[in-house]
DNA sequence: CCAAAAAAGTTGTCGCTGTCAACATCAGCG
DNA sequence: CGCTGATGTTGACAGCGACAACTTTTTTGG
């Protein structure tokens, strides 16, 4: 018997790569745990335990793709939330709150994106992830350059370290709050939105572009793309 | 043959629990990766692959003990660094910088402590870890109450949410910066100290006790100890 | 003081995992 | 057509976390 009449999927799946990543996102959302197996994803996708290896060299690469998908979701969410908003300051606020929301609603995914599951002792994250993370960083940078901290900044070489410092201050605060909320060390989750907007507003009231100029040679953001 | 002459360790190890945790800390420091096996720790300790189960119910409990050890190291380091310092503000600064240093020097351990490897979907972290984390929190709280943000705060019920808000602002910033540095998303590591002190100083200059009052019902810190 | 119980360590086993190798199927192109 | 490469499958292997049964030592109560 080569074919049954109904529901006989073809030998080739068609879009297994996306399906696998999607399955990983589902399982992450359901269990909120990073401890799932590559084989389980294959089962969910209805393929053999080795099929994923035709699309990912190893599990690490698979996780990197999931993380990259997380960054894309994050970037889209930030862009969407700040889209209708007018005023650079308000746009930045909206972005930062969207960032926190994303982390709080997807704690396991956020942990995968930032928790150091990827990138071994050499700090080298897979390229696909770096590219996705860089998009997020540049979106944030745009909002700051546009004047999110009170005044627009011309993007000169002289101002580069100033901009990076501003990004660092914003990102550190928001990243820290997000992780604490996602981890349950600060809560409750129902109040996450209120906590986030209070903290972000309070911060932005005080932050200025001049607050922190990065030391020479310091960077902010995924590394590979800088080494051009 | 019941005994050989040399180096014949007794049937009972004597302090296997500590040895195992110590082995985990070593391997964490060497590989900077969370992917080690319980069996490898047993091998390092020179015992059979099942011996650790006499001291830890499962791997999770073992990891919790390692995480707790990390919190103890952190608390001690913060206390030591702020010990000789005079001035509440300077003490708080020293503590926060020590916190960041601890994370940057032990990124994998810091990831274990905060990365959500422990505590499944129910947010329940093992008790041993919560107790250790609470010590860290209360040390930070002490420095803030003593006037780290400009003025001492009397520890009344009315001020509780004020204090918690101040802790949250400090902790979020420092936690975020630490993770970004540990992850390699901000760097380089050699500049970590400079980055940390600049950011912390800049922040403390602007932070005030009044900046953030926590919403009613919100908490900051490990959860179990609050539910008394 | 010594047996009995408890604590601590060992061996053997189980199912599951990530990964590799070899084979099967199919799509696209000459 | 038939070939080739991409994609999916089957089978195998070592290593893992966990459990059960057994052994050795320490502790303890009469």
XYZ file of C-alpha atoms (C1' of nucleotides) in Angstrom:
516
model
C 0.000 0.000 0.000
C 1.592 3.178 -1.118
C -1.285 5.511 -0.412
C -4.340 5.519 1.795
C -7.278 7.594 0.721
C -7.519 10.174 3.443
C -5.124 12.282 5.420
C -2.133 10.697 3.829
C 0.401 13.408 3.990
C 2.999 13.277 1.264
C 6.424 11.880 1.989
C 7.808 15.377 1.999
C 6.380 17.695 4.540
C 6.704 20.892 2.626
C 7.577 23.329 5.348
C 9.009 21.282 8.138
C 11.436 23.884 9.315
C 8.741 26.388 10.133
C 6.555 23.649 11.580
C 9.289 22.550 13.954
C 9.968 26.075 15.174
C 6.260 26.584 15.587
C 5.988 23.361 17.597
C 8.784 24.556 19.826
C 7.009 27.847 20.427
C 3.813 25.962 21.269
C 5.475 23.622 23.706
C 7.338 26.524 25.269
C 4.082 28.342 25.769
C 2.324 25.319 27.186
C 4.912 24.071 29.627
C 6.896 27.245 30.258
C 9.897 25.006 30.550
C 13.009 24.789 28.447
C 13.279 21.065 28.930
C 11.713 19.705 25.799
C 13.297 17.280 23.421
C 13.998 17.540 19.759
C 12.258 14.209 19.410
C 9.083 15.555 20.920
C 9.010 18.362 18.400
C 9.363 15.786 15.662
C 6.467 13.797 17.108
C 4.306 16.899 17.227
C 5.132 17.659 13.632
C 4.269 14.072 12.741
C 7.665 13.214 11.351
C 10.396 10.830 12.364
C 12.815 11.682 15.125
C 15.558 12.429 12.645
C 13.720 14.590 10.142
C 14.609 17.823 11.943
C 18.265 17.163 11.244
C 17.634 17.939 7.606
C 16.891 21.507 8.668
C 19.021 22.036 11.753
C 22.561 20.832 12.274
C 21.906 20.148 15.934
C 19.614 21.075 18.768
C 21.485 24.253 19.462
C 20.779 25.510 15.978
C 17.125 24.644 16.417
C 16.959 26.587 19.666
C 18.661 29.495 17.964
C 15.946 29.546 15.335
C 13.315 29.565 18.069
C 15.106 32.383 19.823
C 15.298 34.313 16.576
C 11.558 33.847 16.130
C 11.166 35.258 19.631
C 13.173 38.323 18.675
C 11.055 38.804 15.598
C 7.871 38.616 17.638
C 9.384 41.116 20.033
C 10.424 43.548 17.337
C 7.034 43.391 15.662
C 5.256 43.935 18.928
C 7.369 46.935 19.818
C 6.903 48.442 16.387
C 3.173 47.838 16.432
C 2.686 49.325 19.888
C 4.634 52.465 19.117
C 3.206 52.884 15.673
C 0.178 55.063 16.226
C 1.788 56.969 19.056
C 2.958 60.519 18.508
C 5.920 62.036 20.280
C 9.336 60.477 20.510
C 9.121 60.133 24.253
C 5.767 58.404 24.129
C 6.966 56.105 21.383
C 9.929 55.041 23.459
C 7.683 54.428 26.435
C 5.334 52.323 24.369
C 8.218 50.277 23.011
C 9.697 49.593 26.397
C 6.344 48.548 27.823
C 5.731 46.278 24.849
C 9.135 44.749 25.452
C 8.289 43.983 29.039
C 4.899 42.593 28.097
C 6.465 40.236 25.617
C 8.816 38.869 28.249
C 6.157 38.542 30.912
C 3.754 36.742 28.604
C 6.414 34.386 27.286
C 8.809 33.832 30.164
C 10.308 30.599 28.881
C 10.854 32.029 25.435
C 12.392 35.137 26.936
C 14.650 32.930 29.009
C 15.729 31.110 25.891
C 16.463 34.386 24.152
C 18.609 35.761 26.946
C 19.337 33.053 29.460
C 22.541 31.808 27.975
C 21.219 28.437 26.888
C 22.736 29.218 23.561
C 26.221 30.437 22.987
C 28.734 28.260 24.752
C 31.880 29.386 26.499
C 32.926 31.346 23.426
C 30.017 33.754 23.582
C 29.293 33.095 19.959
C 25.620 33.040 19.326
C 24.335 31.579 16.105
C 24.186 34.157 13.339
C 20.470 33.872 12.783
C 19.832 34.894 16.344
C 22.252 37.779 16.224
C 20.588 39.230 13.166
C 17.178 39.076 14.813
C 18.492 40.601 18.021
C 20.138 43.399 16.117
C 16.809 44.390 14.604
C 15.412 44.803 18.089
C 18.378 46.862 19.183
C 18.185 49.174 16.207
C 14.502 49.754 16.722
C 15.231 50.892 20.252
C 18.127 52.980 19.042
C 15.856 54.685 16.545
C 13.415 55.748 19.225
C 16.208 57.189 21.320
C 17.840 58.988 18.433
C 14.477 60.455 17.496
C 14.405 62.144 20.871
C 12.950 59.579 23.245
C 15.104 60.935 26.044
C 14.157 64.552 25.573
C 16.132 65.713 22.584
C 16.915 64.233 19.192
C 20.497 63.160 18.641
C 22.323 63.561 15.406
C 23.920 60.289 14.521
C 27.518 61.409 14.300
C 30.572 59.430 15.241
C 31.008 61.768 18.161
C 27.578 60.886 19.494
C 27.898 57.171 19.023
C 29.009 56.416 22.543
C 26.351 58.727 23.910
C 23.662 56.858 22.037
C 25.031 53.505 23.091
C 25.058 54.670 26.685
C 21.434 55.709 26.491
C 20.490 52.390 24.963
C 22.357 50.597 27.688
C 20.578 52.447 30.464
C 17.143 51.805 28.976
C 17.857 48.235 28.015
C 19.404 47.286 31.341
C 16.451 48.570 33.300
C 13.858 47.006 31.067
C 15.719 43.730 30.681
C 16.197 43.449 34.410
C 12.580 44.168 35.213
C 11.415 41.746 32.550
C 13.551 38.921 33.891
C 12.513 39.549 37.456
C 8.869 39.504 36.436
C 9.300 36.459 34.198
C 11.122 34.640 36.967
C 8.410 35.448 39.485
C 10.867 37.304 41.700
C 8.717 40.371 41.317
C 5.006 40.195 40.951
C 2.222 39.564 40.709
C 1.958 39.160 36.982
C -1.415 40.854 36.826
C 0.282 43.998 38.018
C 3.149 43.631 35.590
C 1.755 46.269 33.278
C 1.294 48.800 36.049
C 4.729 48.051 37.460
C 6.332 48.342 34.083
C 4.784 51.635 33.086
C 5.466 53.211 36.470
C 9.083 52.185 36.424
C 9.612 53.122 32.794
C 7.935 56.492 33.167
C 9.840 57.230 36.333
C 13.064 56.335 34.640
C 12.516 58.274 31.462
C 11.702 61.332 33.525
C 15.181 61.178 34.937
C 17.261 59.760 32.157
C 19.059 62.093 29.827
C 21.280 61.531 26.883
C 24.192 62.849 28.858
C 23.798 60.537 31.787
C 26.039 57.792 30.554
C 28.673 57.955 27.900
C 30.022 54.521 27.184
C 33.739 53.927 27.725
C 35.814 53.841 24.578
C 35.671 50.411 22.967
C 32.544 49.299 24.750
C 29.602 48.046 22.774
C 25.919 47.468 23.229
C 24.130 44.865 21.201
C 24.844 41.583 19.464
C 28.490 41.284 18.702
C 29.075 39.759 15.301
C 27.508 42.512 13.298
C 29.884 45.014 14.774
C 33.050 43.240 13.701
C 32.747 44.311 10.094
C 40.988 -7.686 50.075
C 39.171 -5.290 52.284
C 41.771 -2.540 52.402
C 44.658 -1.460 50.277
C 47.441 0.382 51.952
C 47.294 3.761 50.318
C 44.634 6.176 49.307
C 41.839 3.818 50.159
C 39.042 6.163 50.896
C 36.484 4.880 53.334
C 33.218 3.484 52.102
C 31.483 6.599 53.282
C 32.658 9.808 51.769
C 32.052 12.024 54.747
C 30.883 15.198 53.103
C 29.623 14.194 49.724
C 26.924 16.805 49.576
C 29.326 19.688 49.811
C 31.750 17.947 47.477
C 29.089 17.543 44.821
C 28.033 21.178 45.010
C 31.667 22.185 44.879
C 32.212 20.003 41.823
C 29.243 21.642 40.158
C 30.668 25.083 40.875
C 34.006 24.005 39.434
C 32.544 22.594 36.276
C 30.362 25.660 35.888
C 33.406 27.859 36.184
C 35.416 25.777 33.743
C 32.909 25.284 30.978
C 30.598 28.231 31.562
C 27.843 25.959 30.399
C 24.822 24.647 32.220
C 24.904 21.370 30.368
C 26.687 19.088 32.770
C 25.421 15.800 34.048
C 24.784 14.606 37.524
C 26.855 11.569 36.637
C 29.842 13.695 35.776
C 29.714 15.361 39.152
C 29.662 11.916 40.724
C 32.704 10.902 38.712
C 34.545 14.029 39.795
C 33.720 13.293 43.378
C 34.939 9.733 42.894
C 31.683 8.052 43.789
C 29.195 5.948 41.902
C 26.643 7.531 39.605
C 23.894 7.040 42.119
C 25.554 8.286 45.273
C 24.324 11.870 44.811
C 20.764 10.631 45.124
C 21.377 10.041 48.813
C 21.762 13.796 49.207
C 19.524 15.249 46.513
C 16.103 13.972 45.507
C 16.759 14.797 41.880
C 18.874 16.948 39.650
C 16.672 19.948 40.176
C 17.332 19.863 43.885
C 21.038 19.623 43.209
C 20.926 22.639 40.937
C 18.980 24.500 43.586
C 21.740 23.834 46.076
C 24.290 25.147 43.606
C 22.180 28.211 43.007
C 21.865 28.752 46.742
C 25.640 28.546 47.036
C 25.804 31.207 44.347
C 23.507 33.450 46.350
C 25.643 32.963 49.421
C 28.768 33.889 47.510
C 26.951 36.932 46.205
C 25.719 38.052 49.611
C 29.128 37.640 51.161
C 30.776 39.546 48.371
C 28.341 42.414 48.619
C 28.724 42.575 52.366
C 32.506 42.434 52.173
C 32.754 45.143 49.539
C 30.503 47.530 51.393
C 31.965 46.811 54.761
C 34.730 49.326 55.132
C 32.871 51.973 53.177
C 31.351 54.931 54.983
C 28.234 56.672 53.853
C 24.973 54.968 53.009
C 25.136 56.065 49.409
C 28.670 54.791 48.946
C 27.766 51.513 50.613
C 24.883 50.992 48.246
C 27.108 51.783 45.294
C 29.726 49.309 46.461
C 27.100 46.630 46.921
C 25.624 47.095 43.491
C 29.022 47.038 41.835
C 29.945 43.890 43.750
C 26.695 42.361 42.559
C 27.542 43.073 38.952
C 31.082 41.787 39.366
C 29.805 38.526 40.765
C 27.561 38.011 37.762
C 30.177 38.975 35.223
C 32.802 36.709 36.728
C 30.425 33.760 36.998
C 28.045 34.082 34.099
C 26.902 30.469 34.027
C 26.296 30.439 37.757
C 24.410 33.703 37.518
C 22.352 32.210 34.726
C 21.537 29.253 36.923
C 20.500 31.543 39.745
C 18.165 33.642 37.638
C 17.680 32.011 34.287
C 14.627 29.991 35.121
C 16.317 26.609 34.893
C 14.796 25.940 38.260
C 11.229 26.503 39.161
C 8.939 24.921 36.647
C 5.654 26.293 35.396
C 4.454 26.802 38.961
C 7.094 29.397 39.825
C 7.958 27.454 42.920
C 11.630 27.543 43.551
C 13.155 25.118 46.010
C 13.116 26.467 49.537
C 16.857 26.387 50.008
C 17.297 28.720 47.096
C 14.588 31.092 48.251
C 16.163 31.462 51.645
C 19.526 32.289 50.141
C 17.997 34.745 47.700
C 16.105 36.450 50.478
C 19.337 37.155 52.316
C 20.604 38.978 49.272
C 17.422 40.971 48.964
C 17.428 42.006 52.585
C 21.030 43.136 52.404
C 20.099 45.418 49.542
C 17.029 46.590 51.390
C 19.162 47.463 54.399
C 21.415 49.700 52.361
C 18.457 51.513 50.892
C 16.711 51.934 54.226
C 19.918 53.285 55.686
C 19.760 56.105 53.187
C 21.403 54.790 50.055
C 19.066 56.860 47.920
C 19.633 60.117 49.720
C 17.615 59.843 52.879
C 17.072 57.146 55.465
C 13.631 55.583 55.501
C 11.831 54.555 58.615
C 10.585 51.044 58.184
C 6.906 51.623 58.736
C 4.042 49.842 57.075
C 3.328 53.042 55.205
C 6.800 53.086 53.741
C 6.873 49.460 52.781
C 5.776 49.974 49.207
C 8.153 52.880 48.887
C 11.067 50.731 49.971
C 10.007 47.900 47.713
C 9.795 50.325 44.817
C 13.299 51.577 45.459
C 14.614 48.046 45.653
C 12.891 47.212 42.419
C 14.406 50.146 40.572
C 17.920 49.347 41.790
C 17.600 45.633 41.316
C 16.094 45.847 37.842
C 18.850 48.060 36.579
C 21.646 46.048 38.110
C 20.135 42.700 37.211
C 19.620 43.781 33.629
C 23.119 45.122 33.225
C 24.576 42.017 34.819
C 22.732 39.697 32.474
C 23.628 41.711 29.406
C 27.272 41.675 30.419
C 27.199 37.993 31.335
C 25.535 37.169 28.050
C 28.073 39.117 26.073
C 25.409 41.413 24.666
C 27.231 44.314 26.227
C 30.943 44.407 26.577
C 33.787 44.001 26.588
C 34.156 42.253 29.885
C 37.332 44.092 30.751
C 35.300 47.261 30.800
C 32.538 45.718 32.876
C 33.693 47.430 36.027
C 33.837 50.840 34.407
C 30.477 50.342 32.757
C 28.930 49.169 35.971
C 30.147 51.995 38.156
C 29.238 54.647 35.596
C 25.756 53.327 35.169
C 25.190 52.760 38.873
C 26.498 56.174 39.826
C 24.470 57.842 37.122
C 21.392 56.050 38.289
C 21.819 56.704 41.968
C 22.269 60.370 41.221
C 18.794 60.412 39.778
C 16.936 57.845 41.767
C 14.941 58.951 44.758
C 12.858 57.114 47.256
C 9.778 58.742 45.845
C 10.338 57.751 42.291
C 8.435 54.525 42.366
C 5.825 53.438 44.826
C 4.847 49.848 44.181
C 1.211 49.115 43.373
C -0.784 47.639 46.221
C -0.253 43.892 46.448
C 2.940 43.861 44.453
C 6.041 42.268 45.865
C 9.758 42.288 45.307
C 11.845 39.297 46.241
C 11.507 35.548 46.589
C 7.923 34.592 47.086
C 7.593 31.840 49.665
C 8.894 33.807 52.581
C 6.200 36.376 52.109
C 3.266 34.007 52.355
C 3.545 33.654 56.121
C 27.750 -3.814 74.685
C 25.630 -5.246 70.892
C 21.818 -5.976 67.789
C 18.716 -3.422 64.958
C 17.727 0.404 62.303
C 19.158 4.194 59.598
C 22.371 6.440 56.665
C 25.436 6.291 52.795
C 27.406 4.071 48.712
C 27.221 0.413 44.826
C 25.555 -2.283 40.957
C 22.228 -3.177 37.564
C 18.512 -1.739 34.850
C 14.989 1.082 32.383
C 13.239 4.393 28.997
C 14.509 8.517 26.791
C 17.655 11.624 24.501
C 20.901 13.672 20.847
C 23.422 12.213 17.127
C 25.322 9.322 13.390
C 25.007 6.148 9.364
C 22.524 3.873 5.884
C 18.578 3.612 3.246
C 13.960 5.238 0.977
C 11.209 8.593 -1.450
C 10.299 12.414 -4.166
C 10.840 16.800 -6.917
C 13.093 19.231 -10.499
C 15.866 19.351 -14.474
C 18.807 17.700 -18.434
C 12.933 9.408 -19.071
C 16.591 8.881 -15.507
C 19.744 11.199 -12.513
C 20.783 13.999 -8.609
C 20.036 16.377 -4.527
C 16.890 17.455 -1.029
C 14.016 15.536 2.296
C 12.211 11.878 5.334
C 12.785 7.079 7.618
C 14.794 3.255 10.141
C 18.154 1.428 13.092
C 21.854 1.890 16.125
C 24.815 3.797 19.947
C 26.475 5.948 24.103
C 25.155 8.912 27.822
C 21.644 10.589 30.748
C 18.216 10.842 34.958
C 15.873 7.887 37.731
C 14.449 3.616 40.204
C 15.166 -0.883 42.689
C 17.813 -4.084 45.185
C 21.829 -4.945 47.583
C 26.151 -3.867 50.697
C 28.722 -1.400 54.008
C 29.173 1.696 57.693
C 27.390 4.600 61.482
C 24.126 5.548 64.907
C 21.298 4.410 68.447
C 18.317 2.298 72.146
C 17.576 -1.437 75.435
